[in-house]
């Protein structure tokens, strides 16, 4: 079969990615409410088809479950619980060619991937799930690096708009979502991660019970960041939309107000 691809051996091609990065870079730099870009069809469909075929169901492996007022979702970062095509794609996204592509596209040099996929990996949100608007944690606790970039690869075929789940990008004063991005199959969203890059999909999904909003989440870091982006280390910062009150769980409040070393000490005594 001509042009057949073995998803477990797929590798990014520099000559294919370089012109895409050059074309999209101006869009990324000028985008509002913060730097971002959306690219459709970056990956061969066969590669993501294979990822979907081996995507674990909620019952198949021990997903990390989030069930809080601010988020209801499942996450999986343990690559030993993933299939060969998925592990290969994650490795490629942490590899030289793709990182060079991201650096050219975003203008952020010295990007460092996360081999632990902290907070990332595979995400799955079922009917009724949501993720309230937030800015992400800004320091990797284990690597002690600054979080600079989010990459999301969506895996949802035949996704009806009525299901919800669009990624919303909110302005800094939280008066409006200035862009929404439907989570469609083979769509990649990339955006700069700062303490005011507010995003989420805050409305509960209304997809059928046998469907889920599936994605791959990848985060990239640097050793230091521009002076105008520097903030004290913080965990996820949830923000209320107009006429909304964000209720935080006791655990979220602990993460918000108690320094990480003290939280770790508390956990060690349990």
PDB file of C-alpha atoms in Angstrom, residues 34-190:
ATOM      1  CA  UNK A  34      -2.855  35.868  24.176  1.00  0.00           C
ATOM      2  CA  UNK A  35      -0.377  34.281  21.793  1.00  0.00           C
ATOM      3  CA  UNK A  36      -1.790  31.138  20.212  1.00  0.00           C
ATOM      4  CA  UNK A  37      -2.363  29.294  16.958  1.00  0.00           C
ATOM      5  CA  UNK A  38      -4.569  26.493  15.685  1.00  0.00           C
ATOM      6  CA  UNK A  39      -3.331  24.057  13.022  1.00  0.00           C
ATOM      7  CA  UNK A  40      -5.467  21.417  11.336  1.00  0.00           C
ATOM      8  CA  UNK A  41      -4.075  18.230   9.816  1.00  0.00           C
ATOM      9  CA  UNK A  42      -0.512  18.550  11.081  1.00  0.00           C
ATOM     10  CA  UNK A  43      -0.270  14.811  11.714  1.00  0.00           C
ATOM     11  CA  UNK A  44      -1.106  11.954   9.337  1.00  0.00           C
ATOM     12  CA  UNK A  45      -4.621  10.750  10.117  1.00  0.00           C
ATOM     13  CA  UNK A  46      -3.304   7.169  10.306  1.00  0.00           C
ATOM     14  CA  UNK A  47      -1.150   8.054  13.294  1.00  0.00           C
ATOM     15  CA  UNK A  48      -4.028   9.503  15.290  1.00  0.00           C
ATOM     16  CA  UNK A  49      -6.353   6.713  14.156  1.00  0.00           C
ATOM     17  CA  UNK A  50      -3.937   4.277  15.798  1.00  0.00           C
ATOM     18  CA  UNK A  51      -3.836   6.393  18.969  1.00  0.00           C
ATOM     19  CA  UNK A  52      -7.623   6.341  19.070  1.00  0.00           C
ATOM     20  CA  UNK A  53      -7.727   2.589  18.511  1.00  0.00           C
ATOM     21  CA  UNK A  54      -5.580   2.004  21.599  1.00  0.00           C
ATOM     22  CA  UNK A  55      -6.932   4.905  23.688  1.00  0.00           C
ATOM     23  CA  UNK A  56      -7.774   3.356  27.083  1.00  0.00           C
ATOM     24  CA  UNK A  57     -11.370   3.404  28.217  1.00  0.00           C
ATOM     25  CA  UNK A  58     -12.067   4.818  31.676  1.00  0.00           C
ATOM     26  CA  UNK A  59     -12.327   1.258  33.018  1.00  0.00           C
ATOM     27  CA  UNK A  60      -9.274  -0.197  31.272  1.00  0.00           C
ATOM     28  CA  UNK A  61      -6.489   1.445  33.283  1.00  0.00           C
ATOM     29  CA  UNK A  62      -6.214   3.453  36.532  1.00  0.00           C
ATOM     30  CA  UNK A  63      -6.809   6.967  35.224  1.00  0.00           C
ATOM     31  CA  UNK A  64      -6.209   9.892  37.572  1.00  0.00           C
ATOM     32  CA  UNK A  65      -9.674  11.136  38.414  1.00  0.00           C
ATOM     33  CA  UNK A  66     -10.501  14.798  39.049  1.00  0.00           C
ATOM     34  CA  UNK A  67     -13.924  15.413  40.548  1.00  0.00           C
ATOM     35  CA  UNK A  68     -13.967  18.920  41.969  1.00  0.00           C
ATOM     36  CA  UNK A  69     -16.089  22.042  41.609  1.00  0.00           C
ATOM     37  CA  UNK A  70     -13.440  23.373  39.214  1.00  0.00           C
ATOM     38  CA  UNK A  71     -12.843  20.285  37.060  1.00  0.00           C
ATOM     39  CA  UNK A  72     -14.333  16.890  36.286  1.00  0.00           C
ATOM     40  CA  UNK A  73     -11.999  14.925  34.034  1.00  0.00           C
ATOM     41  CA  UNK A  74      -9.645  11.947  33.677  1.00  0.00           C
ATOM     42  CA  UNK A  75      -5.897  12.134  33.042  1.00  0.00           C
ATOM     43  CA  UNK A  76      -3.230   9.547  32.274  1.00  0.00           C
ATOM     44  CA  UNK A  77       0.504  10.324  32.337  1.00  0.00           C
ATOM     45  CA  UNK A  78       1.897   6.793  32.850  1.00  0.00           C
ATOM     46  CA  UNK A  79       3.211   5.793  29.426  1.00  0.00           C
ATOM     47  CA  UNK A  80       3.498   2.135  30.494  1.00  0.00           C
ATOM     48  CA  UNK A  81      -0.309   2.038  30.385  1.00  0.00           C
ATOM     49  CA  UNK A  82      -0.453   3.332  26.799  1.00  0.00           C
ATOM     50  CA  UNK A  83      -0.172   1.580  23.460  1.00  0.00           C
ATOM     51  CA  UNK A  84       2.828   1.574  21.145  1.00  0.00           C
ATOM     52  CA  UNK A  85       1.512   4.212  18.730  1.00  0.00           C
ATOM     53  CA  UNK A  86       0.695   6.577  21.601  1.00  0.00           C
ATOM     54  CA  UNK A  87       4.072   6.130  23.282  1.00  0.00           C
ATOM     55  CA  UNK A  88       5.843   6.735  19.992  1.00  0.00           C
ATOM     56  CA  UNK A  89       3.867   9.921  19.282  1.00  0.00           C
ATOM     57  CA  UNK A  90       4.538  11.299  22.764  1.00  0.00           C
ATOM     58  CA  UNK A  91       8.248  10.593  22.329  1.00  0.00           C
ATOM     59  CA  UNK A  92       8.235  12.354  18.955  1.00  0.00           C
ATOM     60  CA  UNK A  93       6.472  15.384  20.496  1.00  0.00           C
ATOM     61  CA  UNK A  94       9.281  15.529  23.068  1.00  0.00           C
ATOM     62  CA  UNK A  95      11.951  15.116  20.395  1.00  0.00           C
ATOM     63  CA  UNK A  96      14.285  17.471  18.583  1.00  0.00           C
ATOM     64  CA  UNK A  97      12.382  17.959  15.328  1.00  0.00           C
ATOM     65  CA  UNK A  98       9.065  18.868  16.922  1.00  0.00           C
ATOM     66  CA  UNK A  99      10.679  21.132  19.512  1.00  0.00           C
ATOM     67  CA  UNK A 100      12.589  22.977  16.780  1.00  0.00           C
ATOM     68  CA  UNK A 101       9.232  23.415  15.027  1.00  0.00           C
ATOM     69  CA  UNK A 102       7.666  24.853  18.199  1.00  0.00           C
ATOM     70  CA  UNK A 103      10.571  27.218  18.783  1.00  0.00           C
ATOM     71  CA  UNK A 104      10.342  28.620  15.254  1.00  0.00           C
ATOM     72  CA  UNK A 105       6.548  28.902  15.429  1.00  0.00           C
ATOM     73  CA  UNK A 106       6.434  30.613  18.831  1.00  0.00           C
ATOM     74  CA  UNK A 107       9.727  32.492  18.991  1.00  0.00           C
ATOM     75  CA  UNK A 108      10.426  30.871  22.373  1.00  0.00           C
ATOM     76  CA  UNK A 109      13.941  29.451  22.377  1.00  0.00           C
ATOM     77  CA  UNK A 110      15.424  26.861  24.691  1.00  0.00           C
ATOM     78  CA  UNK A 111      12.232  24.814  25.049  1.00  0.00           C
ATOM     79  CA  UNK A 112      12.527  21.757  27.284  1.00  0.00           C
ATOM     80  CA  UNK A 113       9.995  18.890  27.130  1.00  0.00           C
ATOM     81  CA  UNK A 114       8.601  17.158  30.194  1.00  0.00           C
ATOM     82  CA  UNK A 115       9.489  13.441  30.264  1.00  0.00           C
ATOM     83  CA  UNK A 116       7.060  12.957  33.161  1.00  0.00           C
ATOM     84  CA  UNK A 117       4.050  14.552  31.377  1.00  0.00           C
ATOM     85  CA  UNK A 118       3.080  16.246  34.658  1.00  0.00           C
ATOM     86  CA  UNK A 119      -0.525  17.382  34.278  1.00  0.00           C
ATOM     87  CA  UNK A 120      -0.445  16.201  30.673  1.00  0.00           C
ATOM     88  CA  UNK A 121      -0.417  12.983  28.682  1.00  0.00           C
ATOM     89  CA  UNK A 122      -3.875  11.715  27.765  1.00  0.00           C
ATOM     90  CA  UNK A 123      -7.022  13.575  28.832  1.00  0.00           C
ATOM     91  CA  UNK A 124     -10.570  12.253  28.694  1.00  0.00           C
ATOM     92  CA  UNK A 125     -13.749  14.068  29.669  1.00  0.00           C
ATOM     93  CA  UNK A 126     -17.081  12.297  29.654  1.00  0.00           C
ATOM     94  CA  UNK A 127     -20.671  13.515  29.641  1.00  0.00           C
ATOM     95  CA  UNK A 128     -21.111  16.116  32.388  1.00  0.00           C
ATOM     96  CA  UNK A 129     -17.392  16.830  32.654  1.00  0.00           C
ATOM     97  CA  UNK A 130     -15.818  20.275  32.405  1.00  0.00           C
ATOM     98  CA  UNK A 131     -12.728  22.343  33.150  1.00  0.00           C
ATOM     99  CA  UNK A 132     -13.362  25.825  34.508  1.00  0.00           C
ATOM    100  CA  UNK A 133     -11.453  28.795  33.113  1.00  0.00           C
ATOM    101  CA  UNK A 134      -7.959  28.993  34.579  1.00  0.00           C
ATOM    102  CA  UNK A 135      -4.310  29.876  34.117  1.00  0.00           C
ATOM    103  CA  UNK A 136      -1.971  26.905  34.458  1.00  0.00           C
ATOM    104  CA  UNK A 137       0.669  26.298  37.110  1.00  0.00           C
ATOM    105  CA  UNK A 138       3.782  28.231  36.153  1.00  0.00           C
ATOM    106  CA  UNK A 139       6.631  26.108  37.585  1.00  0.00           C
ATOM    107  CA  UNK A 140       7.383  22.417  37.227  1.00  0.00           C
ATOM    108  CA  UNK A 141       7.832  21.277  40.819  1.00  0.00           C
ATOM    109  CA  UNK A 142      10.094  18.355  39.955  1.00  0.00           C
ATOM    110  CA  UNK A 143      12.218  19.935  37.238  1.00  0.00           C
ATOM    111  CA  UNK A 144      12.179  23.482  38.666  1.00  0.00           C
ATOM    112  CA  UNK A 145      11.576  24.976  35.246  1.00  0.00           C
ATOM    113  CA  UNK A 146       9.238  27.687  33.959  1.00  0.00           C
ATOM    114  CA  UNK A 147       6.180  26.533  32.031  1.00  0.00           C
ATOM    115  CA  UNK A 148       6.025  28.364  28.705  1.00  0.00           C
ATOM    116  CA  UNK A 149       3.920  26.505  26.178  1.00  0.00           C
ATOM    117  CA  UNK A 150       0.849  24.255  25.946  1.00  0.00           C
ATOM    118  CA  UNK A 151       0.186  21.969  22.976  1.00  0.00           C
ATOM    119  CA  UNK A 152      -3.158  20.185  22.691  1.00  0.00           C
ATOM    120  CA  UNK A 153      -3.899  17.548  20.039  1.00  0.00           C
ATOM    121  CA  UNK A 154      -7.587  16.724  19.727  1.00  0.00           C
ATOM    122  CA  UNK A 155      -8.822  13.232  18.855  1.00  0.00           C
ATOM    123  CA  UNK A 156     -12.577  13.652  18.399  1.00  0.00           C
ATOM    124  CA  UNK A 157     -14.110  12.424  15.155  1.00  0.00           C
ATOM    125  CA  UNK A 158     -17.638  13.464  14.183  1.00  0.00           C
ATOM    126  CA  UNK A 159     -17.777  15.851  17.140  1.00  0.00           C
ATOM    127  CA  UNK A 160     -21.072  17.726  17.087  1.00  0.00           C
ATOM    128  CA  UNK A 161     -20.976  21.374  18.142  1.00  0.00           C
ATOM    129  CA  UNK A 162     -23.941  20.725  20.429  1.00  0.00           C
ATOM    130  CA  UNK A 163     -21.772  18.455  22.597  1.00  0.00           C
ATOM    131  CA  UNK A 164     -19.789  21.483  23.822  1.00  0.00           C
ATOM    132  CA  UNK A 165     -16.177  21.083  24.890  1.00  0.00           C
ATOM    133  CA  UNK A 166     -14.736  23.931  22.824  1.00  0.00           C
ATOM    134  CA  UNK A 167     -11.535  25.419  24.196  1.00  0.00           C
ATOM    135  CA  UNK A 168     -12.291  28.995  25.294  1.00  0.00           C
ATOM    136  CA  UNK A 169      -9.552  31.645  25.381  1.00  0.00           C
ATOM    137  CA  UNK A 170     -10.466  34.486  27.754  1.00  0.00           C
ATOM    138  CA  UNK A 171      -9.094  37.988  28.009  1.00  0.00           C
ATOM    139  CA  UNK A 172      -7.128  39.108  31.035  1.00  0.00           C
ATOM    140  CA  UNK A 173      -9.984  40.949  32.746  1.00  0.00           C
ATOM    141  CA  UNK A 174     -12.325  37.982  32.281  1.00  0.00           C
ATOM    142  CA  UNK A 175     -15.010  39.912  30.422  1.00  0.00           C
ATOM    143  CA  UNK A 176     -15.139  37.746  27.289  1.00  0.00           C
ATOM    144  CA  UNK A 177     -13.933  34.598  25.590  1.00  0.00           C
ATOM    145  CA  UNK A 178     -12.231  36.123  22.564  1.00  0.00           C
ATOM    146  CA  UNK A 179     -11.768  32.814  20.748  1.00  0.00           C
ATOM    147  CA  UNK A 180     -13.270  29.348  20.919  1.00  0.00           C
ATOM    148  CA  UNK A 181     -11.647  26.278  19.377  1.00  0.00           C
ATOM    149  CA  UNK A 182     -13.728  23.173  18.664  1.00  0.00           C
ATOM    150  CA  UNK A 183     -11.900  19.979  19.772  1.00  0.00           C
ATOM    151  CA  UNK A 184     -11.925  18.359  16.329  1.00  0.00           C
ATOM    152  CA  UNK A 185      -9.904  15.348  15.206  1.00  0.00           C
ATOM    153  CA  UNK A 186      -6.328  16.165  14.118  1.00  0.00           C
ATOM    154  CA  UNK A 187      -6.547  19.765  15.313  1.00  0.00           C
ATOM    155  CA  UNK A 188      -3.562  21.126  17.230  1.00  0.00           C
ATOM    156  CA  UNK A 189      -3.836  24.147  19.499  1.00  0.00           C
ATOM    157  CA  UNK A 190      -0.663  25.777  20.815  1.00  0.00           C
TER     158      UNK A 190
END
